[in-house]
mmCIF file of C-alpha atoms in Angstrom:
data_model
loop_
_atom_site.group_PDB
_atom_site.id
_atom_site.type_symbol
_atom_site.label_atom_id
_atom_site.label_comp_id
_atom_site.label_asym_id
_atom_site.label_seq_id
_atom_site.Cartn_x
_atom_site.Cartn_y
_atom_site.Cartn_z
ATOM 1 C CA MET A 1 -62.003 68.454 -30.761
ATOM 2 C CA HIS A 2 -65.530 67.090 -30.655
ATOM 3 C CA PRO A 3 -65.758 64.287 -28.040
ATOM 4 C CA PHE A 4 -66.705 60.810 -29.212
ATOM 5 C CA THR A 5 -66.556 57.196 -28.125
ATOM 6 C CA LEU A 6 -64.717 54.497 -30.065
ATOM 7 C CA SER A 7 -65.701 50.836 -30.232
ATOM 8 C CA ARG A 8 -65.145 47.772 -32.405
ATOM 9 C CA PRO A 9 -67.862 45.502 -33.825
ATOM 10 C CA THR A 10 -67.700 41.765 -33.297
ATOM 11 C CA ASP A 11 -68.570 41.002 -36.934
ATOM 12 C CA ILE A 12 -69.989 42.561 -40.092
ATOM 13 C CA SER A 13 -73.599 41.885 -39.103
ATOM 14 C CA ALA A 14 -73.121 43.647 -35.777
ATOM 15 C CA ALA A 15 -71.547 46.634 -37.534
ATOM 16 C CA ILE A 16 -74.459 46.915 -39.947
ATOM 17 C CA VAL A 17 -77.070 46.723 -37.174
ATOM 18 C CA ALA A 18 -75.264 49.310 -35.037
ATOM 19 C CA HIS A 19 -74.974 51.763 -37.935
ATOM 20 C CA ALA A 20 -78.599 51.253 -38.978
ATOM 21 C CA GLN A 21 -79.961 51.907 -35.496
ATOM 22 C CA ASP A 22 -77.805 54.866 -34.447
ATOM 23 C CA VAL A 23 -77.776 58.033 -36.570
ATOM 24 C CA ARG A 24 -74.996 59.500 -34.382
ATOM 25 C CA LEU A 25 -72.635 56.620 -35.196
ATOM 26 C CA ALA A 26 -70.124 56.582 -38.060
ATOM 27 C CA PHE A 27 -67.893 53.875 -39.473
ATOM 28 C CA ILE A 28 -64.180 54.644 -39.337
ATOM 29 C CA ALA A 29 -61.325 52.838 -41.096
ATOM 30 C CA GLY A 30 -58.326 54.966 -42.088
ATOM 31 C CA GLY A 31 -60.058 58.120 -40.873
ATOM 32 C CA THR A 32 -58.168 60.330 -43.324
ATOM 33 C CA ASP A 33 -61.317 62.133 -44.462
ATOM 34 C CA LEU A 34 -63.647 61.653 -41.487
ATOM 35 C CA ILE A 35 -61.283 63.125 -38.902
ATOM 36 C CA GLY A 36 -60.760 66.178 -41.105
ATOM 37 C CA LEU A 37 -64.510 66.619 -41.432
ATOM 38 C CA MET A 38 -64.831 66.409 -37.656
ATOM 39 C CA LYS A 39 -62.103 69.015 -37.175
ATOM 40 C CA ASP A 40 -63.912 71.260 -39.652
ATOM 41 C CA ARG A 41 -67.125 70.569 -37.691
ATOM 42 C CA VAL A 42 -68.878 69.443 -40.855
ATOM 43 C CA THR A 43 -69.928 66.178 -39.239
ATOM 44 C CA LEU A 44 -69.938 65.483 -35.516
ATOM 45 C CA PRO A 45 -70.661 61.820 -34.772
ATOM 46 C CA GLU A 46 -70.895 60.903 -31.115
ATOM 47 C CA ARG A 47 -69.785 57.319 -31.662
ATOM 48 C CA LEU A 48 -67.175 55.885 -34.038
ATOM 49 C CA LEU A 49 -67.197 52.205 -34.970
ATOM 50 C CA ASN A 50 -63.722 50.996 -35.928
ATOM 51 C CA ILE A 51 -64.240 48.440 -38.708
ATOM 52 C CA ASN A 52 -60.574 47.664 -39.376
ATOM 53 C CA GLY A 53 -60.832 44.293 -37.619
ATOM 54 C CA LEU A 54 -63.626 42.958 -39.805
ATOM 55 C CA PRO A 55 -62.479 39.784 -41.598
ATOM 56 C CA ASN A 56 -61.745 39.328 -45.303
ATOM 57 C CA MET A 57 -62.225 42.974 -46.236
ATOM 58 C CA ALA A 58 -58.624 43.989 -46.956
ATOM 59 C CA GLN A 59 -57.821 41.429 -49.628
ATOM 60 C CA ILE A 60 -56.786 42.210 -53.200
ATOM 61 C CA GLU A 61 -57.834 39.263 -55.341
ATOM 62 C CA ALA A 62 -56.823 38.761 -58.968
ATOM 63 C CA LEU A 63 -59.605 36.742 -60.582
ATOM 64 C CA SER A 64 -58.967 34.011 -63.124
ATOM 65 C CA ASP A 65 -61.089 35.781 -65.752
ATOM 66 C CA GLY A 66 -58.870 38.878 -65.633
ATOM 67 C CA GLY A 67 -60.920 40.951 -63.202
ATOM 68 C CA LEU A 68 -60.160 42.141 -59.674
ATOM 69 C CA ARG A 69 -61.840 42.142 -56.278
ATOM 70 C CA ILE A 70 -60.528 44.905 -54.035
ATOM 71 C CA GLY A 71 -61.583 44.767 -50.409
ATOM 72 C CA ALA A 72 -63.037 47.953 -48.945
ATOM 73 C CA LEU A 73 -60.404 47.919 -46.165
ATOM 74 C CA ALA A 74 -57.450 47.481 -48.529
ATOM 75 C CA ARG A 75 -55.124 50.457 -48.194
ATOM 76 C CA MET A 76 -54.550 52.708 -51.188
ATOM 77 C CA SER A 77 -50.792 52.146 -51.122
ATOM 78 C CA ASP A 78 -51.220 48.362 -51.121
ATOM 79 C CA VAL A 79 -53.558 48.461 -54.102
ATOM 80 C CA ALA A 80 -51.281 50.830 -56.029
ATOM 81 C CA ALA A 81 -48.302 48.516 -55.442
ATOM 82 C CA ASP A 82 -50.059 45.241 -56.238
ATOM 83 C CA PRO A 83 -48.429 43.635 -59.316
ATOM 84 C CA GLU A 84 -51.704 42.378 -60.785
ATOM 85 C CA VAL A 85 -53.417 45.738 -60.374
ATOM 86 C CA ARG A 86 -50.514 47.426 -62.142
ATOM 87 C CA ARG A 87 -50.451 44.831 -64.922
ATOM 88 C CA ARG A 88 -54.185 44.469 -65.561
ATOM 89 C CA PHE A 89 -55.385 48.027 -64.862
ATOM 90 C CA PRO A 90 -52.513 50.546 -64.720
ATOM 91 C CA VAL A 91 -55.089 53.350 -64.625
ATOM 92 C CA ILE A 92 -56.112 52.233 -61.113
ATOM 93 C CA ALA A 93 -52.553 52.212 -59.780
ATOM 94 C CA GLU A 94 -51.756 55.565 -61.404
ATOM 95 C CA SER A 95 -54.885 57.244 -60.053
ATOM 96 C CA LEU A 96 -53.984 56.090 -56.545
ATOM 97 C CA LEU A 97 -50.398 57.305 -56.802
ATOM 98 C CA PHE A 98 -51.597 60.732 -57.941
ATOM 99 C CA ALA A 99 -53.753 61.013 -54.803
ATOM 100 C CA ALA A 100 -52.889 62.538 -51.422
ATOM 101 C CA SER A 101 -49.433 61.793 -49.954
ATOM 102 C CA GLY A 102 -47.553 58.594 -49.233
ATOM 103 C CA GLN A 103 -48.444 58.803 -45.550
ATOM 104 C CA LEU A 104 -52.151 59.227 -46.277
ATOM 105 C CA ARG A 105 -52.143 56.443 -48.867
ATOM 106 C CA ASN A 106 -50.713 54.111 -46.230
ATOM 107 C CA MET A 107 -53.702 54.831 -43.981
ATOM 108 C CA ALA A 108 -56.628 55.487 -46.304
ATOM 109 C CA SER A 109 -58.943 52.610 -47.200
ATOM 110 C CA MET A 110 -60.381 52.043 -50.653
ATOM 111 C CA GLY A 111 -63.941 52.153 -49.354
ATOM 112 C CA GLY A 112 -63.235 55.414 -47.582
ATOM 113 C CA ASN A 113 -61.636 56.920 -50.670
ATOM 114 C CA ILE A 114 -64.718 56.525 -52.829
ATOM 115 C CA MET A 115 -66.848 57.841 -49.941
ATOM 116 C CA GLN A 116 -64.802 61.002 -49.363
ATOM 117 C CA ARG A 117 -66.670 64.270 -49.488
ATOM 118 C CA THR A 118 -66.090 67.338 -51.621
ATOM 119 C CA ARG A 119 -63.188 69.746 -51.101
ATOM 120 C CA CYS A 120 -65.375 72.821 -51.793
ATOM 121 C CA ALA A 121 -64.023 75.539 -49.510
ATOM 122 C CA TYR A 122 -67.502 76.745 -48.617
ATOM 123 C CA PHE A 123 -68.363 73.235 -47.418
ATOM 124 C CA ARG A 124 -65.154 72.804 -45.427
ATOM 125 C CA ASP A 125 -64.904 76.303 -43.917
ATOM 126 C CA GLU A 126 -66.368 77.313 -40.568
ATOM 127 C CA ASP A 127 -67.283 80.878 -41.619
ATOM 128 C CA ASP A 128 -71.017 80.096 -41.601
ATOM 129 C CA LEU A 129 -71.400 80.923 -45.291
ATOM 130 C CA PRO A 130 -74.344 79.251 -47.051
ATOM 131 C CA CYS A 131 -73.759 75.618 -48.016
ATOM 132 C CA ASN A 132 -76.584 73.212 -48.760
ATOM 133 C CA LYS A 133 -74.326 70.204 -48.265
ATOM 134 C CA ARG A 134 -73.369 71.356 -44.783
ATOM 135 C CA ARG A 135 -76.678 72.961 -43.790
ATOM 136 C CA PRO A 136 -79.495 71.917 -46.147
ATOM 137 C CA GLY A 137 -81.646 74.851 -47.180
ATOM 138 C CA SER A 138 -79.044 77.539 -46.448
ATOM 139 C CA GLY A 139 -78.039 78.133 -50.079
ATOM 140 C CA CYS A 140 -74.899 77.633 -52.167
ATOM 141 C CA ALA A 141 -72.248 80.304 -51.684
ATOM 142 C CA ALA A 142 -70.143 78.871 -54.512
ATOM 143 C CA ARG A 143 -72.920 79.289 -57.100
ATOM 144 C CA TYR A 144 -72.148 83.008 -57.430
ATOM 145 C CA GLY A 145 -68.961 83.068 -55.384
ATOM 146 C CA LEU A 146 -65.460 81.761 -56.034
ATOM 147 C CA ASN A 147 -66.137 78.756 -58.247
ATOM 148 C CA ARG A 148 -62.950 78.237 -60.245
ATOM 149 C CA LEU A 149 -62.609 74.659 -58.937
ATOM 150 C CA HIS A 150 -66.245 73.725 -59.323
ATOM 151 C CA ALA A 151 -68.471 71.767 -61.701
ATOM 152 C CA ILE A 152 -69.248 72.338 -65.365
ATOM 153 C CA PHE A 153 -71.548 69.286 -65.675
ATOM 154 C CA GLY A 154 -74.537 68.074 -63.696
ATOM 155 C CA TRP A 155 -74.664 70.877 -61.142
ATOM 156 C CA SER A 156 -77.821 72.415 -59.751
ATOM 157 C CA ASP A 157 -78.567 75.782 -58.177
ATOM 158 C CA ASP A 158 -78.341 73.994 -54.827
ATOM 159 C CA CYS A 159 -74.753 72.759 -55.295
ATOM 160 C CA VAL A 160 -71.883 73.153 -57.770
ATOM 161 C CA ALA A 161 -69.283 71.078 -55.887
ATOM 162 C CA THR A 162 -67.134 68.354 -57.461
ATOM 163 C CA ASN A 163 -66.209 64.851 -56.368
ATOM 164 C CA PRO A 164 -62.561 64.732 -55.176
ATOM 165 C CA SER A 165 -61.651 61.047 -55.605
ATOM 166 C CA ASP A 166 -59.035 60.121 -58.217
ATOM 167 C CA VAL A 167 -59.522 56.371 -58.178
ATOM 168 C CA ALA A 168 -63.289 56.836 -58.490
ATOM 169 C CA VAL A 169 -62.654 58.245 -61.973
ATOM 170 C CA ALA A 170 -60.726 55.101 -62.931
ATOM 171 C CA PHE A 171 -63.424 52.838 -61.494
ATOM 172 C CA ALA A 172 -66.112 54.723 -63.406
ATOM 173 C CA ALA A 173 -64.211 54.314 -66.672
ATOM 174 C CA LEU A 174 -63.808 50.572 -66.078
ATOM 175 C CA ASP A 175 -67.467 49.892 -65.171
ATOM 176 C CA ALA A 176 -66.559 48.681 -61.699
ATOM 177 C CA ASN A 177 -69.199 47.654 -59.171
ATOM 178 C CA VAL A 178 -69.479 48.523 -55.483
ATOM 179 C CA VAL A 179 -70.615 45.538 -53.431
ATOM 180 C CA VAL A 180 -72.572 46.683 -50.378
ATOM 181 C CA ARG A 181 -73.933 44.681 -47.475
ATOM 182 C CA GLY A 182 -76.905 46.119 -45.633
ATOM 183 C CA ARG A 183 -79.927 45.251 -43.550
ATOM 184 C CA SER A 184 -81.629 43.456 -46.451
ATOM 185 C CA GLY A 185 -78.569 41.547 -47.631
ATOM 186 C CA GLU A 186 -75.889 42.143 -50.248
ATOM 187 C CA ARG A 187 -76.240 44.093 -53.476
ATOM 188 C CA SER A 188 -73.959 45.244 -56.281
ATOM 189 C CA ILE A 189 -74.117 48.871 -57.420
ATOM 190 C CA PRO A 190 -72.659 49.937 -60.800
ATOM 191 C CA PHE A 191 -69.973 52.488 -60.075
ATOM 192 C CA THR A 192 -71.478 55.058 -62.436
ATOM 193 C CA LYS A 193 -74.643 54.960 -60.279
ATOM 194 C CA PHE A 194 -72.930 54.935 -56.881
ATOM 195 C CA HIS A 195 -72.436 58.715 -56.616
ATOM 196 C CA ARG A 196 -75.341 61.115 -57.006
ATOM 197 C CA LEU A 197 -75.777 64.390 -58.819
ATOM 198 C CA PRO A 198 -76.756 67.151 -56.361
ATOM 199 C CA GLY A 199 -80.281 67.979 -57.522
ATOM 200 C CA ASN A 200 -82.146 69.458 -54.560
ATOM 201 C CA THR A 201 -80.551 67.084 -52.023
ATOM 202 C CA PRO A 202 -76.814 67.808 -52.345
ATOM 203 C CA GLU A 203 -76.175 66.647 -48.787
ATOM 204 C CA ARG A 204 -76.399 63.084 -50.171
ATOM 205 C CA ASP A 205 -73.182 62.217 -51.995
ATOM 206 C CA ASN A 206 -74.056 58.625 -52.875
ATOM 207 C CA VAL A 207 -76.864 56.071 -52.826
ATOM 208 C CA LEU A 208 -75.965 54.384 -49.529
ATOM 209 C CA ASP A 209 -78.412 54.275 -46.618
ATOM 210 C CA ARG A 210 -77.984 53.798 -42.894
ATOM 211 C CA GLY A 211 -76.689 50.310 -42.219
ATOM 212 C CA ASP A 212 -74.966 49.982 -45.600
ATOM 213 C CA LEU A 213 -71.333 48.873 -45.519
ATOM 214 C CA ILE A 214 -69.072 48.679 -48.570
ATOM 215 C CA VAL A 215 -67.346 45.288 -48.532
ATOM 216 C CA VAL A 216 -65.587 45.067 -51.896
ATOM 217 C CA ILE A 217 -65.075 46.840 -55.218
ATOM 218 C CA GLU A 218 -65.251 44.550 -58.233
ATOM 219 C CA VAL A 219 -63.487 45.463 -61.467
ATOM 220 C CA PRO A 220 -64.604 43.286 -64.386
ATOM 221 C CA ALA A 221 -62.148 41.970 -66.939
ATOM 222 C CA ARG A 222 -61.899 44.469 -69.790
ATOM 223 C CA ILE A 223 -60.012 44.198 -73.053
ATOM 224 C CA GLU A 224 -59.129 47.886 -72.670
ATOM 225 C CA GLY A 225 -57.751 47.508 -69.138
ATOM 226 C CA ARG A 226 -54.066 46.964 -69.870
ATOM 227 C CA ALA A 227 -53.899 49.923 -72.238
ATOM 228 C CA SER A 228 -55.123 52.454 -69.716
ATOM 229 C CA TYR A 229 -53.786 55.685 -68.257
ATOM 230 C CA TYR A 230 -54.686 58.319 -65.672
ATOM 231 C CA LEU A 231 -53.800 61.984 -66.135
ATOM 232 C CA LYS A 232 -54.326 64.635 -63.472
ATOM 233 C CA VAL A 233 -53.909 68.388 -63.902
ATOM 234 C CA ARG A 234 -53.694 70.410 -60.688
ATOM 235 C CA ASP A 235 -52.469 73.736 -59.390
ATOM 236 C CA ARG A 236 -49.371 72.192 -57.837
ATOM 237 C CA GLN A 237 -47.545 68.960 -58.529
ATOM 238 C CA SER A 238 -47.886 67.317 -55.122
ATOM 239 C CA TYR A 239 -50.743 66.784 -52.652
ATOM 240 C CA GLU A 240 -53.457 68.646 -54.500
ATOM 241 C CA PHE A 241 -56.919 67.825 -55.814
ATOM 242 C CA ALA A 242 -57.637 67.842 -59.529
ATOM 243 C CA LEU A 243 -58.604 70.852 -61.553
ATOM 244 C CA VAL A 244 -59.322 68.275 -64.244
ATOM 245 C CA SER A 245 -58.384 64.604 -64.516
ATOM 246 C CA ALA A 246 -59.036 61.833 -67.027
ATOM 247 C CA ALA A 247 -59.031 58.042 -66.974
ATOM 248 C CA ALA A 248 -58.691 56.501 -70.436
ATOM 249 C CA ALA A 249 -58.649 52.863 -71.521
ATOM 250 C CA VAL A 250 -58.328 51.764 -75.144
ATOM 251 C CA ALA A 251 -58.506 48.648 -77.283
ATOM 252 C CA ALA A 252 -56.986 49.271 -80.701
ATOM 253 C CA VAL A 253 -56.412 47.204 -83.840
ATOM 254 C CA GLY A 254 -54.033 48.395 -86.541
ATOM 255 C CA GLY A 255 -53.788 51.814 -84.919
ATOM 256 C CA ARG A 256 -57.555 52.337 -84.917
ATOM 257 C CA ILE A 257 -59.734 52.456 -81.811
ATOM 258 C CA GLY A 258 -61.932 49.404 -81.418
ATOM 259 C CA SER A 259 -63.344 50.590 -78.111
ATOM 260 C CA ALA A 260 -62.498 53.323 -75.628
ATOM 261 C CA ARG A 261 -63.475 54.124 -72.053
ATOM 262 C CA LEU A 262 -63.237 57.730 -70.871
ATOM 263 C CA ALA A 263 -64.156 59.256 -67.502
ATOM 264 C CA MET A 264 -63.202 62.601 -66.009
ATOM 265 C CA GLY A 265 -62.740 64.104 -62.580
ATOM 266 C CA GLY A 266 -62.965 67.695 -61.373
ATOM 267 C CA LEU A 267 -65.975 68.370 -63.584
ATOM 268 C CA ALA A 268 -69.025 67.192 -61.652
ATOM 269 C CA HIS A 269 -70.508 65.974 -58.377
ATOM 270 C CA LYS A 270 -69.561 62.458 -59.534
ATOM 271 C CA PRO A 271 -66.991 60.977 -61.939
ATOM 272 C CA TRP A 272 -68.181 62.027 -65.387
ATOM 273 C CA ARG A 273 -68.274 59.447 -68.189
ATOM 274 C CA LEU A 274 -67.794 60.746 -71.725
ATOM 275 C CA THR A 275 -70.223 58.265 -73.281
ATOM 276 C CA ALA A 276 -70.860 60.272 -76.444
ATOM 277 C CA ALA A 277 -67.129 60.528 -77.046
ATOM 278 C CA GLU A 278 -66.687 56.796 -76.479
ATOM 279 C CA THR A 279 -69.190 56.090 -79.245
ATOM 280 C CA ALA A 280 -67.689 58.658 -81.606
ATOM 281 C CA LEU A 281 -64.167 57.305 -81.107
ATOM 282 C CA HIS A 282 -64.967 53.884 -82.554
ATOM 283 C CA GLY A 283 -62.843 53.295 -85.639
ATOM 284 C CA VAL A 284 -60.881 56.543 -85.317
ATOM 285 C CA SER A 285 -57.155 56.391 -85.972
ATOM 286 C CA LEU A 286 -55.000 57.155 -82.960
ATOM 287 C CA ASP A 287 -52.850 59.276 -85.284
ATOM 288 C CA ASP A 288 -55.753 61.450 -86.479
ATOM 289 C CA ILE A 289 -55.621 64.270 -83.920
ATOM 290 C CA ASP A 290 -58.425 66.273 -85.491
ATOM 291 C CA ALA A 291 -60.773 63.279 -85.474
ATOM 292 C CA LEU A 292 -59.878 62.463 -81.862
ATOM 293 C CA LYS A 293 -60.573 66.063 -80.843
ATOM 294 C CA ALA A 294 -63.889 66.097 -82.682
ATOM 295 C CA ALA A 295 -64.978 62.856 -81.033
ATOM 296 C CA ILE A 296 -64.095 64.118 -77.548
ATOM 297 C CA ALA A 297 -65.894 67.403 -78.211
ATOM 298 C CA THR A 298 -69.197 65.563 -78.632
ATOM 299 C CA SER A 299 -69.294 65.043 -74.859
ATOM 300 C CA PHE A 300 -68.937 68.766 -74.125
ATOM 301 C CA THR A 301 -71.911 70.205 -75.969
ATOM 302 C CA ASP A 302 -73.906 70.328 -72.713
ATOM 303 C CA ALA A 303 -71.130 71.754 -70.507
ATOM 304 C CA ARG A 304 -72.354 74.636 -68.328
ATOM 305 C CA PRO A 305 -69.356 76.532 -66.964
ATOM 306 C CA LEU A 306 -69.745 78.912 -64.065
ATOM 307 C CA ALA A 307 -68.405 82.453 -63.789
ATOM 308 C CA HIS A 308 -64.818 81.479 -63.001
ATOM 309 C CA ASN A 309 -64.272 78.052 -64.545
ATOM 310 C CA ALA A 310 -65.020 78.344 -68.271
ATOM 311 C CA PHE A 311 -61.361 77.410 -68.852
ATOM 312 C CA LYS A 312 -62.233 73.861 -67.775
ATOM 313 C CA VAL A 313 -64.169 73.219 -70.987
ATOM 314 C CA GLU A 314 -61.071 73.462 -73.182
ATOM 315 C CA LEU A 315 -58.685 72.132 -70.536
ATOM 316 C CA ALA A 316 -60.784 69.007 -69.998
ATOM 317 C CA GLN A 317 -60.828 68.218 -73.713
ATOM 318 C CA ARG A 318 -57.056 68.587 -73.901
ATOM 319 C CA VAL A 319 -56.599 66.357 -70.856
ATOM 320 C CA ALA A 320 -58.931 63.725 -72.307
ATOM 321 C CA LEU A 321 -57.008 63.801 -75.611
ATOM 322 C CA ARG A 322 -53.626 63.380 -73.948
ATOM 323 C CA ALA A 323 -54.883 60.579 -71.693
ATOM 324 C CA LEU A 324 -56.429 58.829 -74.692
ATOM 325 C CA GLN A 325 -53.233 59.123 -76.743
ATOM 326 C CA THR A 326 -51.086 57.803 -73.891
ATOM 327 C CA ALA A 327 -53.416 54.888 -73.284
ATOM 328 C CA GLY A 328 -53.468 54.200 -77.028
ATOM 329 C CA ALA A 329 -49.679 54.072 -77.115
ATOM 330 C CA ARG A 330 -49.889 51.189 -74.613
ATOM 331 C CA ALA A 331 -52.343 49.228 -76.766
#
């Protein structure tokens, strides 16, 4: 195991300054992803800063307007079990319960979950195969290698990896915001802009800089929130990352869709919003399967499957349809 030192900051400001000034320092909370990355020798920080003692960052607050504030240090299991989360946004609770194992959910923080890095085998392996995320400029072994699990949207020749987070898909569908405190103060980042597409800098998963610390995730009140659902398709039923997943939220009147929110996982370097489908679904009857399929298909005209994952194009549309129908049944 790579040697490192472990310390605790006195307050949030001290944590931000320490992280900004020391490129060999990493924040650690639950450690469920970071320790694995260290074991795989993907990242080798020399100093870990344990932020679990920072105040007021583990709260789950139900707001009077119907929204939520979820502290970055709240544990996944606590958020999934919270009565107001389950009542207002079942898609959030379901996405968390589909993730990892009970033991990991008890440890993993919400901020860490949305920061977790890809599960691409070429990135995680120690076989010294090309990986631009692990060694920028070395190439992408998955581009022409085994890419069954990889992206069909938004990829570049430098990286075809996918984002692994389940709850990130739900947050993207609900237009959540990531509140970050950094050297220049606090800012709110729309969740759909928090993660990056790979482009020619795939080593950067998100828009955070040195010294940035996630403090809370804000979920605005949404009329679609209570009629929401998360569906995950994977190679095995337990403890597995998504081949394809979908977060759907629907507001319906008289059996017709007034508004819909759709995001998908397992398809891109970030949660992928089906914005064209959302527009096309307006006014469609939840009983008109052909019209629902046609609306969803509008978001797949620019899909670019790789050699081994063309099946995802049809599978993703089926998953989106089923998630939409289930959410609609809750409306």
